[in-house]
Short mmCIF file of C-alpha atoms in Angstrom, two decimals:
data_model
loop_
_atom_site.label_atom_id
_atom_site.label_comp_id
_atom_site.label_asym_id
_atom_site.label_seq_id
_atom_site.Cartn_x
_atom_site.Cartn_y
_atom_site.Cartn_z
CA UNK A 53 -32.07 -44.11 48.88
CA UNK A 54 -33.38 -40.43 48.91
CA UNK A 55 -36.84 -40.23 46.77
CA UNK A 56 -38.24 -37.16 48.16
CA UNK A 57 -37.66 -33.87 49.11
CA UNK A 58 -40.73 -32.18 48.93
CA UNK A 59 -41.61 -29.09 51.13
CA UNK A 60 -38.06 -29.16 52.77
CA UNK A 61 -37.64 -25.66 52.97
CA UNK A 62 -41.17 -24.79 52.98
CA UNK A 63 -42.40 -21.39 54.72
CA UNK A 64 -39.01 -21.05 55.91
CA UNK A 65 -36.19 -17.95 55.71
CA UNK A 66 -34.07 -20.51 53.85
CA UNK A 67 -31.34 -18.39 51.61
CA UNK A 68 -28.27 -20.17 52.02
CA UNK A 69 -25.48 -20.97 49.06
CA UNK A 70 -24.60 -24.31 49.78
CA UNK A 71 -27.63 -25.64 48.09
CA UNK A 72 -26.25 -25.17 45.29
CA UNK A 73 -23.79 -28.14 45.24
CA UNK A 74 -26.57 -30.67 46.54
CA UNK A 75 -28.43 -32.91 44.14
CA UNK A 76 -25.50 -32.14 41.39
CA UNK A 77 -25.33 -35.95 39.92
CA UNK A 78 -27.66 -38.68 39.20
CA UNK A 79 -30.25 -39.28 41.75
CA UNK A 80 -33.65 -40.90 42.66
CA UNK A 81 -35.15 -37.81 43.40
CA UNK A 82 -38.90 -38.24 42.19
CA UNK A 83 -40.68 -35.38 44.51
CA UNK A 84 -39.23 -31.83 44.15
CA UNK A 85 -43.19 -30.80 45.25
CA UNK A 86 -42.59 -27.42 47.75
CA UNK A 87 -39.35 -27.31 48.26
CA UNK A 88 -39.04 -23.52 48.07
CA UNK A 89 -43.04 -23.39 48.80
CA UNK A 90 -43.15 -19.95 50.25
CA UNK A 91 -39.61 -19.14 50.79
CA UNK A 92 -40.07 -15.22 50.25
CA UNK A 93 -35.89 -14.83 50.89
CA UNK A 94 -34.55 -17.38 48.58
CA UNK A 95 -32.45 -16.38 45.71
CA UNK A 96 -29.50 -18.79 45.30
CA UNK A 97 -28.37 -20.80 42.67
CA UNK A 98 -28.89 -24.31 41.70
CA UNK A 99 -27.60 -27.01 40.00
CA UNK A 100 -29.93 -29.52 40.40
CA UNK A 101 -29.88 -33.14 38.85
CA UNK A 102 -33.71 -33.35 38.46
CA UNK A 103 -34.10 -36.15 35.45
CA UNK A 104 -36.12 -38.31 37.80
CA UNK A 105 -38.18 -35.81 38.99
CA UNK A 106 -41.97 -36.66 38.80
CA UNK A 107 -43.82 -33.75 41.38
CA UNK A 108 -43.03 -30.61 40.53
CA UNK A 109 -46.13 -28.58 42.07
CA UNK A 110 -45.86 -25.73 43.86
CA UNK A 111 -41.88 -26.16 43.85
CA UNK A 112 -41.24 -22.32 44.23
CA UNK A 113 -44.68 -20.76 44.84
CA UNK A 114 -44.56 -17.94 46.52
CA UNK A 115 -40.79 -17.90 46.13
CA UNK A 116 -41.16 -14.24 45.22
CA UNK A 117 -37.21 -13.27 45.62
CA UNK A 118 -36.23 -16.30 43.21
CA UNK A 119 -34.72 -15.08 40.34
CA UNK A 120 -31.81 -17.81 38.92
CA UNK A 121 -31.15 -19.36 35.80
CA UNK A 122 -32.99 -23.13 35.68
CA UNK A 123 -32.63 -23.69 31.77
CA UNK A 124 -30.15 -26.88 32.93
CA UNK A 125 -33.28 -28.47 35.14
CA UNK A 126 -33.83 -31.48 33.39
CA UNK A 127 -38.23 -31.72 33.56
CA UNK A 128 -38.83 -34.31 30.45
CA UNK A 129 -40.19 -36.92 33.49
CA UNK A 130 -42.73 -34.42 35.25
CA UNK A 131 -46.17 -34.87 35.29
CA UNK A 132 -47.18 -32.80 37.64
CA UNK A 133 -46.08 -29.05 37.41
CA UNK A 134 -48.80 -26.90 39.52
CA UNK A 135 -47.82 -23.99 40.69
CA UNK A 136 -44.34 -24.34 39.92
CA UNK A 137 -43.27 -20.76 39.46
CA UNK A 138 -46.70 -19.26 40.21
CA UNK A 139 -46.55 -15.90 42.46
CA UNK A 140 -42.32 -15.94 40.92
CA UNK A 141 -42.82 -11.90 40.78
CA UNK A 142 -39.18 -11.32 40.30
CA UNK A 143 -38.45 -14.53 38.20
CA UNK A 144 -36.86 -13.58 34.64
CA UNK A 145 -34.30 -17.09 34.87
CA UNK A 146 -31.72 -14.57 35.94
CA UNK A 147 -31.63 -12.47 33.01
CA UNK A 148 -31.28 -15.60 30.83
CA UNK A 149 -33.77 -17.01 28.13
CA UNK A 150 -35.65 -20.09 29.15
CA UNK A 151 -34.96 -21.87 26.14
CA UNK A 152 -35.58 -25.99 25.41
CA UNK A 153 -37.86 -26.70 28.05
CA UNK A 154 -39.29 -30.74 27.71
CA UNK A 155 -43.11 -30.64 29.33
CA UNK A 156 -43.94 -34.01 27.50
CA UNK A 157 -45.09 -35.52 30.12
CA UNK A 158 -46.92 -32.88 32.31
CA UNK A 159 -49.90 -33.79 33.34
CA UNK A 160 -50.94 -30.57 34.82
CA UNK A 161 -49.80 -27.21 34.20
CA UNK A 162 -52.05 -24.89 35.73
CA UNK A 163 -50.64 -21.85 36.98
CA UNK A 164 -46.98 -22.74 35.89
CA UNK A 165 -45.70 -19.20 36.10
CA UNK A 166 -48.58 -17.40 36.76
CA UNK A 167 -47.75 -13.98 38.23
CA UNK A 168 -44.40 -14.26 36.98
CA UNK A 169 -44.36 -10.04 36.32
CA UNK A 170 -40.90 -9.83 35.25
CA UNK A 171 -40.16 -12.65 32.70
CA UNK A 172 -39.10 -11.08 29.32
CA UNK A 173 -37.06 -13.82 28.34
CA UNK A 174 -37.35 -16.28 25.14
CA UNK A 175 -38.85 -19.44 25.22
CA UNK A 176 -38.14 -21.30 22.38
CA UNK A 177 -38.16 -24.94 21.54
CA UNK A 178 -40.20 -25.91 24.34
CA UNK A 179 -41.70 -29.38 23.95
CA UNK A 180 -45.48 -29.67 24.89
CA UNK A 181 -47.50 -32.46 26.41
CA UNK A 182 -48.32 -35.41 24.50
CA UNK A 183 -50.88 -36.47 26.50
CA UNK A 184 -53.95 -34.93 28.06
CA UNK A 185 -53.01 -31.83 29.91
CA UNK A 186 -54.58 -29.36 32.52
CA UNK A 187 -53.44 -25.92 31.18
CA UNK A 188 -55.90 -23.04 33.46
CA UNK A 189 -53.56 -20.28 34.63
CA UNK A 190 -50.66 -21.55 32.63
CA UNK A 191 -49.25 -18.38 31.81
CA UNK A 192 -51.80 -15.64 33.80
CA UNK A 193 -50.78 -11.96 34.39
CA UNK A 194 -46.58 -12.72 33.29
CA UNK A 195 -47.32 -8.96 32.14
CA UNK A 196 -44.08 -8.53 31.01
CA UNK A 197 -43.59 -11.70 28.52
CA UNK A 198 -44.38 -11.37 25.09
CA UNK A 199 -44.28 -14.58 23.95
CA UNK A 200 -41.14 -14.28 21.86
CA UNK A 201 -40.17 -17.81 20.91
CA UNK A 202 -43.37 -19.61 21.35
CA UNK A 203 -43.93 -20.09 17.51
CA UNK A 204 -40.72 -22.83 17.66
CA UNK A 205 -42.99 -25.06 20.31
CA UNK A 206 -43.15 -28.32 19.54
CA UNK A 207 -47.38 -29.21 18.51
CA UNK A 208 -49.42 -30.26 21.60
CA UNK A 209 -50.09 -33.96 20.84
CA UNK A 210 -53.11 -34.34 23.71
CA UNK A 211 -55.54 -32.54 24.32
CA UNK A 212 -56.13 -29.02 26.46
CA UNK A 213 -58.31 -30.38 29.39
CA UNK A 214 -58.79 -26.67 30.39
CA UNK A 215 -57.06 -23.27 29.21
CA UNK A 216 -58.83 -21.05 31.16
CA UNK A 217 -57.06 -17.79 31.73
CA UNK A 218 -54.25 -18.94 30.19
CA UNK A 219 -52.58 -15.68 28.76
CA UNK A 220 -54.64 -13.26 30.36
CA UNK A 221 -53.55 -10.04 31.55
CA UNK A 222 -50.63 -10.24 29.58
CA UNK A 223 -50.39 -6.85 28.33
CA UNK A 224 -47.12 -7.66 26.18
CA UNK A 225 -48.25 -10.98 24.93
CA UNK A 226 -48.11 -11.73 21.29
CA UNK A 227 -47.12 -14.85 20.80
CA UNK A 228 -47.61 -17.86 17.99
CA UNK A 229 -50.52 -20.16 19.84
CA UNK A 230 -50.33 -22.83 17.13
CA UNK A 231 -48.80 -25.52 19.10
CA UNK A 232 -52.62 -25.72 20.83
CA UNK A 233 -54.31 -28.26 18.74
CA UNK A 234 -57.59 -29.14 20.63
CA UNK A 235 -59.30 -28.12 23.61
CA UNK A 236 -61.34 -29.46 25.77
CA UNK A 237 -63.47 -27.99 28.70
CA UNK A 238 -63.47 -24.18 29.32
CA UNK A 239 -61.52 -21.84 28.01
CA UNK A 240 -63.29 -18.89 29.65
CA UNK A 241 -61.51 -15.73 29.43
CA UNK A 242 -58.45 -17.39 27.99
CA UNK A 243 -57.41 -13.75 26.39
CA UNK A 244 -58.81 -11.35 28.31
CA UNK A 245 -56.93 -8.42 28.78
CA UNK A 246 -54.27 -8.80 26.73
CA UNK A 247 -54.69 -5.88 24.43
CA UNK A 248 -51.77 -7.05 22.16
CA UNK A 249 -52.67 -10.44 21.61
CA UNK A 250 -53.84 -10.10 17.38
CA UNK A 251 -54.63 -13.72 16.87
CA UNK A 252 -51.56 -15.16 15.66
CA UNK A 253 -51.83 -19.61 15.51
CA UNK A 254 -55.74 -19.17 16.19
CA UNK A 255 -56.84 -20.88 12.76
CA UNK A 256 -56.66 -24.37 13.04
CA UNK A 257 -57.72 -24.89 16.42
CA UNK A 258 -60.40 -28.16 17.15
CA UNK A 259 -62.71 -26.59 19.49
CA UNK A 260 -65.70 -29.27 19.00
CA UNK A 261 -65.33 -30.33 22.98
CA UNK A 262 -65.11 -26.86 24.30
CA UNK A 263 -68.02 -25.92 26.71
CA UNK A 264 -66.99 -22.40 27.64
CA UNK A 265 -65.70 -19.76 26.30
#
């Protein structure tokens, strides 16, 4: 019984079609970890069943040509998402909004879709962690995203373990940041050079465990 395919394609010229009708129904697929991990051609389509999916990490970093719709991925079992998109330059979920997104269980979400320059989509009804959560990176330099959609995110139930970074260099970014309840750990630099960022969601923030900022 197939559990794993993790770094299958990695640092590969892998850009074939017919991956797109693998993986299609119910499966015991747990580790999706670097599939795509450095796959700087790959740009196809795909319908992945990925309910049982665990590892996510580093599933298309460095994928820099990848730019397809995953709205139907099916992430509510994740727990570990780092560097999932990150270095996605041309990712904008093929011109789609990436809309009801279930992190719930992520454990770690640093660099998620850091770097992802071209993402101008929505994001709404995403559900957050409800446990404790690495967050550093999450959303660094996606330049283009504004944030449009973030006020409909479900509220963070855990805690932030780190945000460091998070939205910076985001020169669009304006986005409702009320679904962060408490943080914990750094949040150094978390806004830095996003000159549109005005504050919106800021107010009710529990800082108390924060140790830099």
């Amino acid at each position: 019984q197939l559990t794993r395919v993790d770094n299958m394609f990695r640092s590969s010229n892998f850009n074939s079609s017919f991956i797109s009708n693998w993986f299609t129904q119910p499966n015991s697929i747990t580790n999706w970890a670097g599939m795509f991990y450095n796959c700087s051609f790959f740009n196809q389509p795909l319908n992945f069943n990925t309910s049982s999916g665990t590892s996510f990490s580093s599933m298309f970093f460095n994928a820099n040509s990848f730019n397809q719709d995953i709205s139907s991925f099916n992430l509510s079992s994740g727990t570990n998402f780092r560097d999932f998109l990150r270095n996605g330059y041309r990712f904008n979920n093929g011109g789609n909004n990436l809309d009801n997104v279930n992190l719930s269980s992520a454990t770690d979400l640093r660099s998620f879709m850091e770097r992802c320059y071209d993402f101008n989509g929505s994001t709404s009804n995403w559900t957050t962690p409800t446990g404790n959560c690495q967050g550093s990176k999450f959303m660094w330099v996606m330049s283009s995203y504004t944030g449009a959609g973030m006020n409909t995110w479900s509220n963070m139930v855990g805690t932030w373990l780190t945000l460091a970074y998070c939205f910076a260099s985001m020169a669009n970014f304006n986005g409702d940041v009320s679904w962060i309840n408490t943080i914990s750990g750094s949040m150094t630099n978390m806004f830095i050079s996003s000159s549109s960022f005005t504050g919106i969601g800021l107010d009710n923030w529990d800082l108390s465990g924060v140790n830099n900022m």
